[in-house]
Amino acid sequence: MSPALDILRPGPRTSLQDLGRVGLRAMGIPVAGAMDRIGLRLANALVGNPPGEGCLELTLSGPLVQVEADSVRIAVAGPARLTLTQADGARRMLAPDRSWRLVRGDRLEIGPINGSLVAYLAVEGGFAIAPVLGSLSTHLGAGLGPLGGRALETGMLPLRRNDAGPGPERILTRPLPYGDGPIRLVPGPQADAFTEDSLATLLSSPYTVGARSDRMGMRLEGPTLHHRAGADIASDGIVAGSIQVPGDGGPILLLADHQTTGGYAKIATAISADLPRLGRAVPGDRLVFRAVTIAEAEAARRAQEQAVQDCLDSLASIEESGRIDLAALYRAELISGVVTGDEEPVAPPEAETI
């Protein structure tokens, strides 16, 4: 039998995603892709995949899968609850944000994702699924992408590898740079279509992520915004982060599955550095906003990209015993020894078993 993960329970709206279907918006084809691109990149780095390899995007809770391969290296990036049931019936909890080697017959149950909308499951070598228009991204609303453009269902999900590669497991050793504080906005491109106090209202009032939010857009519940002369404009291009305001005055912050053009005025645009954090937001989360310039937005994205790369470059190895490889941490300059009066470095005590 070909190597696969047997999907025993798919989880709510689990889908295949990568970094998006780029270069086709001029033909009306949305980008789609991961809601949290930082999380997808981490999952892939933990198992040694290229950054944009397709992963399973898990929403609120994940699937129950059984390994139908001699062995497989997996990683779940995000605060999910992981329970491993081995072929002999033994059960134990696994930590997210690190890789694990599973063997044939092992069952992995991914439970609730705490504090985030999404998490990502990567497998070493990736899934043996043909891309659609150059991408493994799934646009659920349009039915576009792998697996017929639908969410994951029960059955076999084929793998490219039948065996996990040699080498140690890997673990995240520093926080990912999602940022905190207000979501940063660049006003426009149609800020002048709104009354003078509307932008000030958006920037001074808290909004709540609404229950009707989805991969296409986040409904922001809070003070109503007002147009000068109606909500409609000649349809123009849309990017992720655009805040459209339809006639009812309720802002919608557009996310990964956003349409390519739209005919409602856009009061502001969330900067790209804050999109991964927005992609993780769950209904009921409270958001506040502040305005920045285009130059500040570009600087924030460059700084975040450098910080993400630093995190991925600093992943530590874990020895077969389950202990962190301290030598690897020293080489990465993530921890240091204790300096005595003779200036001789003294290594800290051995790390706790993970």
Short mmCIF file of C-alpha atoms in Angstrom, two decimals:
data_model
loop_
_atom_site.label_atom_id
_atom_site.label_comp_id
_atom_site.label_asym_id
_atom_site.label_seq_id
_atom_site.Cartn_x
_atom_site.Cartn_y
_atom_site.Cartn_z
CA MET A 1 0.00 0.00 0.00
CA SER A 2 1.23 3.50 -0.79
CA PRO A 3 2.30 5.61 2.21
CA ALA A 4 -0.50 7.76 3.58
CA LEU A 5 -2.17 9.31 6.57
CA ASP A 6 -5.53 7.65 7.11
CA ILE A 7 -7.92 10.47 8.03
CA LEU A 8 -10.23 8.87 10.58
CA ARG A 9 -11.85 12.17 11.57
CA PRO A 10 -11.12 15.29 9.50
CA GLY A 11 -11.78 18.05 12.03
CA PRO A 12 -13.77 21.22 11.28
CA ARG A 13 -12.86 22.78 7.92
CA THR A 14 -9.36 21.32 7.81
CA SER A 15 -7.85 22.14 4.41
CA LEU A 16 -4.64 21.88 2.43
CA GLN A 17 -2.87 25.24 2.17
CA ASP A 18 0.51 26.60 1.12
CA LEU A 19 1.73 30.19 0.66
CA GLY A 20 -0.90 30.91 -1.97
CA ARG A 21 -1.70 30.83 -5.67
CA VAL A 22 0.27 33.87 -6.79
CA GLY A 23 0.37 35.61 -10.17
CA LEU A 24 -3.22 34.88 -11.25
CA ARG A 25 -5.27 37.70 -9.74
CA ALA A 26 -5.41 39.50 -13.09
CA MET A 27 -7.55 36.56 -14.27
CA GLY A 28 -9.81 36.81 -11.21
CA ILE A 29 -8.22 33.86 -9.37
CA PRO A 30 -7.74 34.55 -5.63
CA VAL A 31 -4.43 33.92 -3.87
CA ALA A 32 -5.92 31.94 -0.92
CA GLY A 33 -3.16 30.19 1.09
CA ALA A 34 -2.43 30.04 4.79
CA MET A 35 -4.23 32.36 7.17
CA ASP A 36 -1.04 32.41 9.27
CA ARG A 37 1.96 32.22 6.96
CA ILE A 38 4.42 32.32 9.86
CA GLY A 39 2.86 29.20 11.36
CA LEU A 40 2.94 27.34 8.04
CA ARG A 41 6.60 28.20 7.55
CA LEU A 42 7.45 27.00 11.06
CA ALA A 43 5.68 23.66 10.57
CA ASN A 44 7.63 23.07 7.37
CA ALA A 45 10.96 24.10 8.90
CA LEU A 46 10.49 21.68 11.80
CA VAL A 47 10.29 18.70 9.40
CA GLY A 48 12.90 20.00 6.94
CA ASN A 49 10.54 21.01 4.12
CA PRO A 50 10.81 24.09 1.89
CA PRO A 51 8.93 27.07 3.40
CA GLY A 52 5.98 26.89 1.01
CA GLU A 53 5.29 23.14 1.09
CA GLY A 54 1.61 22.30 1.47
CA CYS A 55 0.36 21.69 5.02
CA LEU A 56 -2.95 20.91 6.64
CA GLU A 57 -4.47 24.07 8.07
CA LEU A 58 -6.41 23.15 11.21
CA THR A 59 -9.26 25.41 12.33
CA LEU A 60 -10.23 25.53 16.02
CA SER A 61 -9.51 21.79 16.34
CA GLY A 62 -7.71 19.22 14.26
CA PRO A 63 -8.15 15.74 12.80
CA LEU A 64 -7.59 12.20 14.05
CA VAL A 65 -5.09 10.47 11.76
CA GLN A 66 -3.44 7.05 11.62
CA VAL A 67 -0.01 6.48 10.08
CA GLU A 68 -0.05 4.10 7.10
CA ALA A 69 3.68 4.32 6.34
CA ASP A 70 6.74 2.66 7.85
CA SER A 71 7.50 5.96 9.61
CA VAL A 72 6.73 9.64 9.17
CA ARG A 73 8.10 12.85 10.67
CA ILE A 74 5.36 15.30 11.58
CA ALA A 75 5.11 18.68 13.27
CA VAL A 76 2.18 20.77 14.43
CA ALA A 77 2.86 24.50 14.63
CA GLY A 78 0.45 26.27 16.94
CA PRO A 79 -1.01 25.79 20.44
CA ALA A 80 -2.87 22.54 19.74
CA ARG A 81 -3.46 19.62 22.09
CA LEU A 82 -1.78 16.49 20.67
CA THR A 83 -2.46 12.94 21.85
CA LEU A 84 -0.51 9.98 20.46
CA THR A 85 -1.95 6.48 20.71
CA GLN A 86 0.66 3.92 19.72
CA ALA A 87 -0.08 0.65 17.95
CA ASP A 88 0.28 -1.21 21.29
CA GLY A 89 -2.37 1.02 22.89
CA ALA A 90 0.00 3.20 24.94
CA ARG A 91 -1.06 6.86 25.06
CA ARG A 92 0.91 10.02 25.72
CA MET A 93 0.73 13.74 25.09
CA LEU A 94 3.01 15.33 22.50
CA ALA A 95 4.23 18.92 22.46
CA PRO A 96 3.47 21.21 19.51
CA ASP A 97 6.11 23.40 17.85
CA ARG A 98 8.54 20.50 17.49
CA SER A 99 8.90 17.47 15.23
CA TRP A 100 8.03 13.88 16.10
CA ARG A 101 8.73 10.54 14.41
CA LEU A 102 5.64 8.31 14.23
CA VAL A 103 5.47 4.74 12.97
CA ARG A 104 2.90 2.57 11.24
CA GLY A 105 -0.28 2.17 13.25
CA ASP A 106 0.29 5.22 15.44
CA ARG A 107 -2.75 7.45 15.84
CA LEU A 108 -2.42 11.20 16.37
CA GLU A 109 -5.41 13.11 17.68
CA ILE A 110 -5.20 16.89 17.39
CA GLY A 111 -7.63 18.44 19.82
CA PRO A 112 -8.57 22.05 20.54
CA ILE A 113 -6.29 24.88 19.44
CA ASN A 114 -6.05 27.18 22.43
CA GLY A 115 -5.71 30.93 21.82
CA SER A 116 -5.49 30.74 18.04
CA LEU A 117 -7.91 30.12 15.19
CA VAL A 118 -5.47 27.98 13.20
CA ALA A 119 -2.53 25.60 13.52
CA TYR A 120 -0.56 23.71 10.85
CA LEU A 121 0.32 20.05 10.39
CA ALA A 122 3.37 19.37 8.19
CA VAL A 123 4.82 16.01 7.16
CA GLU A 124 8.40 15.48 6.04
CA GLY A 125 8.50 15.36 2.24
CA GLY A 126 4.98 16.73 1.90
CA PHE A 127 1.73 15.22 0.65
CA ALA A 128 1.62 13.39 -2.68
CA ILE A 129 -1.11 15.63 -4.03
CA ALA A 130 -1.05 17.29 -7.47
CA PRO A 131 -1.10 21.11 -7.34
CA VAL A 132 -3.94 23.03 -8.98
CA LEU A 133 -2.81 26.06 -10.99
CA GLY A 134 0.62 25.74 -9.39
CA SER A 135 -0.52 25.62 -5.77
CA LEU A 136 -1.85 23.32 -3.05
CA SER A 137 -3.95 26.14 -1.62
CA THR A 138 -7.65 25.43 -1.20
CA HIS A 139 -10.23 28.16 -1.74
CA LEU A 140 -13.23 26.61 -0.03
CA GLY A 141 -15.76 29.19 -1.24
CA ALA A 142 -14.83 28.78 -4.89
CA GLY A 143 -14.20 25.02 -4.69
CA LEU A 144 -10.74 25.61 -6.14
CA GLY A 145 -7.66 23.61 -5.25
CA PRO A 146 -6.60 20.07 -4.35
CA LEU A 147 -9.05 17.41 -3.09
CA GLY A 148 -11.68 18.92 -5.36
CA GLY A 149 -11.38 22.30 -3.67
CA ARG A 150 -13.09 20.98 -0.55
CA ALA A 151 -12.23 20.58 3.09
CA LEU A 152 -10.49 17.41 4.25
CA GLU A 153 -12.66 14.29 4.44
CA THR A 154 -12.16 10.79 5.81
CA GLY A 155 -9.93 8.50 3.76
CA MET A 156 -6.30 8.17 2.69
CA LEU A 157 -4.15 11.28 2.26
CA PRO A 158 -1.06 10.11 0.34
CA LEU A 159 2.49 10.93 1.42
CA ARG A 160 5.60 11.36 -0.73
CA ARG A 161 7.79 9.38 1.69
CA ASN A 162 7.40 5.96 3.27
CA ASP A 163 10.15 6.53 5.86
CA ALA A 164 11.23 9.43 8.03
CA GLY A 165 14.70 10.68 7.17
CA PRO A 166 17.68 10.26 9.49
CA GLY A 167 18.72 12.91 11.96
CA PRO A 168 17.42 14.44 15.19
CA GLU A 169 14.07 16.05 15.82
CA ARG A 170 13.80 19.83 15.91
CA ILE A 171 12.15 22.25 18.32
CA LEU A 172 11.27 25.94 18.38
CA THR A 173 13.39 27.74 20.97
CA ARG A 174 12.21 31.36 20.82
CA PRO A 175 8.82 33.06 20.36
CA LEU A 176 7.68 33.73 16.82
CA PRO A 177 7.40 37.46 15.97
CA TYR A 178 3.63 37.90 15.69
CA GLY A 179 3.78 41.20 17.55
CA ASP A 180 1.23 42.66 19.93
CA GLY A 181 -0.57 45.91 20.58
CA PRO A 182 -2.80 47.70 18.08
CA ILE A 183 -3.25 46.39 14.55
CA ARG A 184 -1.52 48.87 12.26
CA LEU A 185 -3.45 50.42 9.38
CA VAL A 186 -2.53 52.53 6.37
CA PRO A 187 -5.53 54.83 5.67
CA GLY A 188 -7.15 54.46 2.27
CA PRO A 189 -7.35 53.93 -0.60
CA GLN A 190 -10.85 55.46 -0.33
CA ALA A 191 -10.67 57.13 3.06
CA ASP A 192 -12.13 60.28 1.48
CA ALA A 193 -15.37 58.34 0.76
CA PHE A 194 -16.15 58.44 4.50
CA THR A 195 -17.21 61.22 6.82
CA GLU A 196 -14.43 63.03 8.67
CA ASP A 197 -15.12 61.32 11.98
CA SER A 198 -15.29 57.75 10.59
CA LEU A 199 -11.53 57.16 10.34
CA ALA A 200 -11.10 58.67 13.81
CA THR A 201 -13.81 56.30 15.10
CA LEU A 202 -12.04 53.29 13.58
CA LEU A 203 -8.73 54.33 15.16
CA SER A 204 -10.11 55.18 18.59
CA SER A 205 -12.70 52.47 19.25
CA PRO A 206 -12.27 48.77 20.10
CA TYR A 207 -13.81 46.27 17.70
CA THR A 208 -14.63 42.61 18.27
CA VAL A 209 -14.05 39.75 15.82
CA GLY A 210 -17.55 38.66 14.82
CA ALA A 211 -18.91 35.12 14.78
CA ARG A 212 -19.66 35.36 11.03
CA SER A 213 -15.97 35.76 10.19
CA ASP A 214 -14.34 33.22 7.86
CA ARG A 215 -11.29 32.76 5.64
CA MET A 216 -12.62 35.41 3.25
CA GLY A 217 -13.20 38.21 5.72
CA MET A 218 -13.32 39.20 9.38
CA ARG A 219 -16.51 40.93 10.49
CA LEU A 220 -15.62 43.73 12.89
CA GLU A 221 -18.32 44.43 15.46
CA GLY A 222 -18.25 47.92 16.93
CA PRO A 223 -19.17 51.50 16.07
CA THR A 224 -20.76 52.04 12.67
CA LEU A 225 -18.76 53.90 10.00
CA HIS A 226 -20.47 56.39 7.71
CA HIS A 227 -20.01 57.11 3.99
CA ARG A 228 -20.23 60.58 2.51
CA ALA A 229 -22.33 59.52 -0.49
CA GLY A 230 -22.97 55.79 -0.39
CA ALA A 231 -20.81 52.68 -0.13
CA ASP A 232 -20.49 51.80 -3.81
CA ILE A 233 -17.46 52.60 -5.94
CA ALA A 234 -16.26 51.42 -9.34
CA SER A 235 -14.83 47.96 -8.64
CA ASP A 236 -11.08 48.01 -8.11
CA GLY A 237 -8.34 45.73 -6.81
CA ILE A 238 -8.30 44.29 -3.30
CA VAL A 239 -5.43 42.99 -1.18
CA ALA A 240 -5.41 41.00 2.04
CA GLY A 241 -5.93 43.44 4.90
CA SER A 242 -8.29 45.77 3.01
CA ILE A 243 -11.13 47.02 5.22
CA GLN A 244 -14.27 47.27 3.11
CA VAL A 245 -17.33 49.01 4.51
CA PRO A 246 -20.65 48.05 2.88
CA GLY A 247 -23.82 50.11 3.13
CA ASP A 248 -24.65 48.99 6.67
CA GLY A 249 -21.46 50.65 7.97
CA GLY A 250 -20.02 47.43 9.46
CA PRO A 251 -16.33 47.07 8.46
CA ILE A 252 -15.05 43.79 7.00
CA LEU A 253 -11.30 43.12 7.12
CA LEU A 254 -10.47 40.89 4.15
CA LEU A 255 -8.28 37.83 4.71
CA ALA A 256 -6.66 35.00 2.75
CA ASP A 257 -9.64 34.03 0.56
CA HIS A 258 -10.57 37.61 -0.34
CA GLN A 259 -11.96 38.35 -3.79
CA THR A 260 -9.70 39.99 -6.37
CA THR A 261 -11.88 43.09 -6.90
CA GLY A 262 -14.69 44.74 -5.00
CA GLY A 263 -17.17 47.58 -5.26
CA TYR A 264 -17.33 48.84 -1.66
CA ALA A 265 -15.19 51.73 -0.43
CA LYS A 266 -12.14 50.73 1.61
CA ILE A 267 -11.36 52.98 4.55
CA ALA A 268 -7.94 51.52 5.42
CA THR A 269 -5.64 48.52 4.94
CA ALA A 270 -4.03 46.41 7.68
CA ILE A 271 -0.28 46.13 7.10
CA SER A 272 1.15 42.81 5.92
CA ALA A 273 3.24 42.35 9.09
CA ASP A 274 0.02 42.12 11.14
CA LEU A 275 -1.84 39.70 8.84
CA PRO A 276 -0.50 36.51 10.50
CA ARG A 277 -1.77 37.77 13.87
CA LEU A 278 -5.15 38.61 12.33
CA GLY A 279 -5.26 35.17 10.72
CA ARG A 280 -5.01 33.62 14.20
CA ALA A 281 -7.75 35.78 15.78
CA VAL A 282 -10.86 33.94 17.00
CA PRO A 283 -14.42 35.27 17.28
CA GLY A 284 -14.73 37.39 20.39
CA ASP A 285 -11.16 38.68 20.28
CA ARG A 286 -10.88 42.43 20.85
CA LEU A 287 -8.93 44.52 18.33
CA VAL A 288 -7.74 48.11 18.41
CA PHE A 289 -6.12 49.96 15.53
CA ARG A 290 -3.62 52.72 14.90
CA ALA A 291 -2.53 54.49 11.72
CA VAL A 292 0.98 54.21 10.26
CA THR A 293 2.65 55.45 7.10
CA ILE A 294 3.55 53.28 4.11
CA ALA A 295 7.23 53.66 5.04
CA GLU A 296 6.52 52.42 8.58
CA ALA A 297 4.54 49.48 7.18
CA GLU A 298 7.40 48.48 4.88
CA ALA A 299 9.92 48.74 7.72
CA ALA A 300 7.71 46.58 9.97
CA ARG A 301 7.46 43.88 7.30
CA ARG A 302 11.24 43.85 6.75
CA ALA A 303 11.89 43.62 10.50
CA GLN A 304 9.36 40.82 10.92
CA GLU A 305 10.79 38.83 8.02
CA GLN A 306 14.26 39.04 9.54
CA ALA A 307 12.91 37.99 12.94
CA VAL A 308 11.03 35.03 11.42
CA GLN A 309 14.14 33.88 9.59
CA ASP A 310 16.20 34.20 12.77
CA CYS A 311 13.68 31.98 14.59
CA LEU A 312 13.73 29.34 11.86
CA ASP A 313 17.53 29.41 11.70
CA SER A 314 17.70 28.86 15.46
CA LEU A 315 15.61 25.66 15.67
CA ALA A 316 17.40 23.34 18.08
CA SER A 317 18.04 19.63 17.64
CA ILE A 318 16.64 17.08 20.08
CA GLU A 319 18.63 13.94 20.78
CA GLU A 320 16.99 10.51 20.58
CA SER A 321 16.81 10.47 24.39
CA GLY A 322 14.36 13.34 24.18
CA ARG A 323 16.83 15.88 25.58
CA ILE A 324 17.69 19.16 23.92
CA ASP A 325 21.07 19.21 22.20
CA LEU A 326 22.84 21.83 24.34
CA ALA A 327 25.76 22.06 21.94
CA ALA A 328 23.36 23.11 19.20
CA LEU A 329 21.91 25.79 21.48
CA TYR A 330 25.38 27.13 22.23
CA ARG A 331 26.24 27.27 18.52
CA ALA A 332 23.05 29.21 17.87
CA GLU A 333 23.94 31.57 20.75
CA LEU A 334 20.51 31.04 22.30
CA ILE A 335 21.90 30.24 25.76
CA SER A 336 25.26 30.89 27.33
CA GLY A 337 27.42 29.32 30.02
CA VAL A 338 28.17 30.78 33.42
CA VAL A 339 31.42 32.73 33.64
CA THR A 340 33.57 32.13 36.72
CA GLY A 341 36.06 34.53 38.21
CA ASP A 342 38.72 32.93 36.01
CA GLU A 343 36.62 33.77 32.91
CA GLU A 344 36.19 30.06 32.14
CA PRO A 345 32.71 29.19 30.76
CA VAL A 346 30.83 26.61 32.77
CA ALA A 347 28.00 24.74 31.09
CA PRO A 348 24.60 24.85 32.82
CA PRO A 349 23.00 21.65 34.19
CA GLU A 350 21.65 19.12 31.74
CA ALA A 351 18.27 20.08 30.26
CA GLU A 352 15.08 18.51 31.52
CA THR A 353 13.64 15.66 29.49
CA ILE A 354 10.97 16.87 27.12
#
